[in-house]
Amino acid sequence: MSVPATPGAVRIFTRVLSLRSWIAGGFIALTAAGVWGALRIPDDLAIERLLVPGDPVARATREFERHFPEGDQALLVLEASDPLSPETLDAADHLERELARIPGVAPHSLLTLYRLAVPGAQVGATQFERLRAFAAGTGLLRRAGLLGDHWLGIALELRVSSPAERDRALAAIGEQLVPLEATGSPFTAVRRVGSPWLDAWLERQTGLATRRFMPLFGVFLLALVLIVYRSWRTLVAVVLTLAAAVAVAMGLGDLFGFSHTVVSSLVPLTVMVTTTATLVYIHSRYLDASDAATPLEHHARALADKLLPCTASILATAVGFAALAVSDIRPVRDMGLWTASGLLGAWIACFSLFPALQSLLHVPVRAARAPAAVWFEGFADRLVPWTHRWRFGLVAGAIALMLCGAAALFGIPGRLAPLALETDALSYVDAHQRVAQDTRRFRQLSGLDVVELWLQTRAGHALDADFLYAVAALGERLESDPRITAVDGPTSVLRWAHYVQAGSDRLPDAPQAWPKLAADLERILLTEPGARGYVDIADLASVRMSIRGRAELFGPPGAMRAFVERTVSTWQAQQPALHEVRAQIVGRGVLAAQISERLVPTLTESFVLTASVIFVAFLFVFRSPAGRLMAMIPSLFAILSVFLVMRVTGIPLNIATILIGSTVLGATENDQIHFFYHLQQGRAHGTTAAALRHALTTAGRPILFATVINASGFLALALSDLPPMRQFGIVTSAAFVLALLADFTALPGALWILSRMRINAYGGAERPERY
């Protein structure tokens, strides 16, 4: 068999093979450097860094937190039939005192506020009734999440500077909770609520994700290579090349300053899967017997023949991931750029290290056709006329499924809603985990969604009486909506003080009373550092209002923020004291909503950019606009059909599943590139049928093997405890299988329809055919 190749490429690869020992030595150094760099990559799951640094909301939130710094907030919910019973209060008092001894942990509860109201008071037999009356006389405790009908809350502020310090603090807190969770405790349940526990779990699972699925994929790969190629030498060459490619790709993360995030585990998996598929294409061509004069010439010609399609296919995948740079979601953007750079390194390894190892290990060339190859040739003989016979049905069926998939994604106005967006941060945590169950349980009792309102006035005017009066009235207006749980701000301190002094937490409505209240607030801020969380005392120009509610009751993502903005804007227009005040909606809750709002734009923009770049780039390679459009049929079919699968199975769009479009388009284009490359070679046989048969017999088996590798690699993510990654693995694997189906059905059918002359599959004059 003659292996076509350009003389220039043959000379280049002849030189590469002559330098095989140097190349292998160089990659040993690069692999070591990659491993060293990979070990230095930090974890970063902070919500405030989920958007790119230049994003206006992210920038405003960082500036806001500079004025109002605070530690991570958490809550212990102590459930009891009577949360104000002597036994319950005594146990809670002991727990709070022990928690206060933990470095970096600042607890406060109903008991803390009672001690401030009654200096020197101790929780004891003489104080229980007074404490019960204190708790029952105000609604502030319930608004703050410190008291419910059957639970008592202890709020925690973790003043830590690193994940390691946070984990040590959480471990110490857990030790104090062990006795309270045992039989005989006055509490029926102890629940842990808040981002510290959620972040700690996510960081652990992010680290475990790669270590869990990579060995599984490795075992599968070993078995596949041995079954397909039946050569230990081939296996060693493949494994060493993959190890070097993945190590270099991960090391680039340290070079470019990337971090481990909830989606970063896709980087090594994608590089490994794409590299493996490329090695399958290269080695399959290497195994084909040829009429080359020497083994060296045969090796160089096989590499040269696969240079263009493999380069184009890896470029397609890299472009697909690089297109994610348009996303404003930082983990998605960084993962895309990281993967794209890793794939470029993998391309170098495929055409330098792998040939060098093939040569050094003396990997044998197949002298005769394997039984599998003979079987596949028979399959191709039957497939070519079958696709001709059913060409219109195959193409029409593919188009129908694509239209259904588009409707599943975008919806039908008035009839079908668009595909659901996953806006709940808890969706990143396994629903069976205790921290997720505890947080969802508390969410049913009290809203957890927080919007921060940052009011900026002229320096020195934050404690003006008329300004504070307008702020207090704004808080009452917001709280009048039943979807809002509580509004805390500078006047909340005054409400507590007024409750302690006068027995009522309602502040005077008369404007004449506010000069004294403003003076009282100034005195409290000077004497009580803990009361300064809502006023920046550095220049008295910034005030903070924390608005807590249940965002799902407002509607789609961002609806709660929009409600607050409208209310504030309306109130500003009515209050002269707020006319010159700059109001900004900021905070981590707003960032989370922004991320949800940008999921669909990330999907559509990256997909359109990927498709456009791939189309233009390969138009120069194949010189056929119609051919390029047809080459994208399987990928488009797979992507749109998988959205139909997501709709049926209830899988939503989230931070991982939005990657489907670019990932599948970039990866599955590999198959079509190789198919069309060999289709062009087959046109020398003169007929469409012969060209199709040549493409199928030459590229069909590698396409099948590559699809099995891709689908199995991503299906390994189904073992992840991270729901978005698990869902991404399932739907991506399904998309690869759908693309393979279209490769062998809709694509040949489209080629038959667009072909000017239908030629007899087994020779004969050029004439329209009937099967």
Coordinates of N, CA and C in Angstrom, one line a residue, residues 234-309:
T234 N 4.1 -0.9 22.0 CA 3.2 0.2 21.7 C 2.6 0.8 23.0
L235 N 2.2 -0.1 23.9 CA 1.6 0.4 25.2 C 2.6 1.3 25.9
V236 N 3.8 0.9 26.0 CA 4.8 1.7 26.7 C 5.0 3.1 26.0
A237 N 5.1 3.1 24.7 CA 5.2 4.3 23.9 C 4.0 5.3 24.2
V238 N 2.8 4.7 24.2 CA 1.6 5.5 24.4 C 1.6 6.0 25.8
V239 N 1.8 5.2 26.8 CA 1.8 5.6 28.2 C 2.8 6.7 28.5
L240 N 4.0 6.5 28.0 CA 5.1 7.5 28.3 C 4.7 8.9 27.6
T241 N 4.2 8.8 26.4 CA 3.8 10.0 25.7 C 2.7 10.8 26.4
L242 N 1.7 10.0 26.9 CA 0.6 10.6 27.6 C 1.1 11.2 28.9
A243 N 1.9 10.5 29.6 CA 2.4 11.0 30.9 C 3.2 12.4 30.7
A244 N 4.0 12.4 29.7 CA 4.7 13.7 29.4 C 3.8 14.8 29.0
A245 N 2.8 14.5 28.1 CA 1.9 15.5 27.7 C 1.0 16.1 28.8
V246 N 0.5 15.2 29.7 CA -0.3 15.7 30.8 C 0.5 16.4 31.8
A247 N 1.8 16.0 32.1 CA 2.6 16.7 33.0 C 3.0 18.1 32.5
V248 N 3.3 18.2 31.3 CA 3.6 19.5 30.7 C 2.4 20.4 30.7
A249 N 1.3 19.8 30.4 CA 0.0 20.6 30.4 C -0.3 21.2 31.8
M250 N -0.2 20.3 32.8 CA -0.4 20.8 34.1 C 0.6 21.8 34.6
G251 N 1.8 21.6 34.2 CA 2.9 22.5 34.6 C 2.7 23.9 34.0
L252 N 2.0 24.0 32.8 CA 1.7 25.3 32.2 C 0.8 26.1 33.1
G253 N 0.0 25.4 33.9 CA -0.9 26.1 34.8 C -0.2 27.0 35.8
D254 N 1.0 26.4 36.3 CA 1.8 27.2 37.2 C 2.5 28.4 36.5
L255 N 2.9 28.1 35.2 CA 3.6 29.1 34.4 C 2.7 30.3 34.2
F256 N 1.4 30.0 33.9 CA 0.5 31.1 33.5 C -0.4 31.6 34.7
G257 N -0.1 31.1 35.9 CA -0.8 31.6 37.0 C -2.2 31.1 37.2
F258 N -2.6 29.9 36.7 CA -3.9 29.4 36.9 C -4.1 28.7 38.2
S259 N -5.3 28.4 38.6 CA -5.6 27.8 39.9 C -6.5 26.6 39.7
H260 N -6.5 25.7 40.7 CA -7.5 24.6 40.7 C -8.8 25.2 41.1
T261 N -9.8 24.9 40.2 CA -11.2 25.3 40.5 C -12.1 24.1 40.3
V262 N -13.4 24.4 40.4 CA -14.4 23.3 40.3 C -14.4 22.6 38.9
V263 N -13.9 23.3 37.9 CA -13.8 22.7 36.5 C -12.4 22.4 36.0
S264 N -11.4 22.7 36.8 CA -10.0 22.5 36.3 C -9.6 21.1 36.2
S265 N -10.4 20.1 36.8 CA -10.0 18.7 36.6 C -10.3 18.3 35.1
L266 N -11.0 19.1 34.3 CA -11.2 18.8 32.9 C -9.9 19.0 32.1
V267 N -8.9 19.7 32.6 CA -7.7 20.0 31.9 C -6.9 18.7 31.6
P268 N -6.5 18.0 32.7 CA -5.7 16.8 32.4 C -6.5 15.7 31.6
L269 N -7.8 15.6 31.9 CA -8.7 14.7 31.2 C -8.7 15.0 29.8
T270 N -9.0 16.2 29.4 CA -9.1 16.6 28.0 C -7.8 16.4 27.2
V271 N -6.7 16.8 27.9 CA -5.4 16.6 27.2 C -5.1 15.1 27.0
M272 N -5.4 14.3 28.0 CA -5.2 12.9 27.9 C -6.1 12.2 26.8
V273 N -7.3 12.6 26.8 CA -8.3 12.0 25.9 C -7.9 12.4 24.4
T274 N -7.7 13.7 24.2 CA -7.3 14.2 22.9 C -6.0 13.6 22.4
T275 N -5.0 13.6 23.3 CA -3.7 13.0 22.9 C -3.8 11.6 22.6
T276 N -4.6 10.8 23.4 CA -4.7 9.4 23.1 C -5.4 9.2 21.7
A277 N -6.4 9.9 21.4 CA -7.1 9.8 20.1 C -6.1 10.1 19.0
T278 N -5.3 11.2 19.2 CA -4.3 11.5 18.1 C -3.3 10.4 18.0
L279 N -2.8 9.8 19.1 CA -1.9 8.7 19.0 C -2.5 7.5 18.3
V280 N -3.8 7.3 18.5 CA -4.4 6.2 17.8 C -4.4 6.4 16.3
Y281 N -4.7 7.7 15.8 CA -4.6 8.0 14.4 C -3.2 7.8 13.8
I282 N -2.2 8.3 14.6 CA -0.8 8.2 14.1 C -0.4 6.7 14.0
H283 N -0.7 6.0 15.1 CA -0.1 4.6 15.2 C -0.9 3.7 14.2
S284 N -2.2 4.0 14.0 CA -2.9 3.2 13.0 C -2.3 3.3 11.6
R285 N -1.9 4.5 11.3 CA -1.3 4.7 10.0 C 0.1 4.1 9.9
Y286 N 0.8 4.2 11.0 CA 2.2 3.6 11.1 C 2.1 2.1 10.9
L287 N 1.0 1.4 11.4 CA 0.9 0.0 11.3 C 0.6 -0.5 9.8
D288 N 0.0 0.4 9.0 CA -0.3 0.0 7.7 C 1.0 -0.3 6.9
A289 N 1.0 -1.4 6.3 CA 2.2 -1.8 5.4 C 2.2 -0.9 4.2
S290 N 3.4 -0.6 3.8 CA 3.6 0.4 2.7 C 4.7 -0.2 1.7
D291 N 4.9 0.5 0.6 CA 6.0 0.1 -0.3 C 7.3 0.9 -0.1
A292 N 7.5 1.5 1.1 CA 8.7 2.3 1.4 C 9.9 1.4 1.3
A293 N 11.0 1.9 0.9 CA 12.2 1.2 0.8 C 12.8 0.7 2.1
T294 N 12.7 1.6 3.1 CA 13.3 1.2 4.4 C 12.3 1.5 5.5
P295 N 12.4 0.9 6.7 CA 11.5 1.2 7.8 C 11.6 2.6 8.2
L296 N 12.7 3.3 8.1 CA 12.8 4.7 8.5 C 11.9 5.5 7.5
E297 N 12.0 5.2 6.2 CA 11.2 6.0 5.3 C 9.7 5.7 5.5
H298 N 9.4 4.5 5.8 CA 7.9 4.2 6.1 C 7.5 5.0 7.3
H299 N 8.3 5.0 8.3 CA 7.9 5.7 9.6 C 7.7 7.2 9.3
A300 N 8.6 7.8 8.5 CA 8.6 9.2 8.2 C 7.4 9.5 7.3
R301 N 7.1 8.7 6.4 CA 5.9 8.9 5.5 C 4.6 8.8 6.2
A302 N 4.5 7.8 7.2 CA 3.3 7.7 7.9 C 3.0 8.9 8.8
L303 N 4.1 9.5 9.4 CA 4.0 10.7 10.2 C 3.6 11.9 9.3
A304 N 4.2 12.0 8.2 CA 3.9 13.1 7.2 C 2.5 13.0 6.7
D305 N 2.0 11.8 6.5 CA 0.6 11.7 6.0 C -0.4 12.1 7.1
K306 N -0.1 11.9 8.3 CA -1.0 12.3 9.4 C -0.8 13.7 10.0
L307 N 0.3 14.4 9.5 CA 0.6 15.7 10.0 C -0.6 16.7 9.8
L308 N -1.1 16.8 8.6 CA -2.1 17.8 8.3 C -3.4 17.5 9.1
P309 N -4.0 16.3 9.0 CA -5.3 16.0 9.7 C -5.1 16.1 11.2

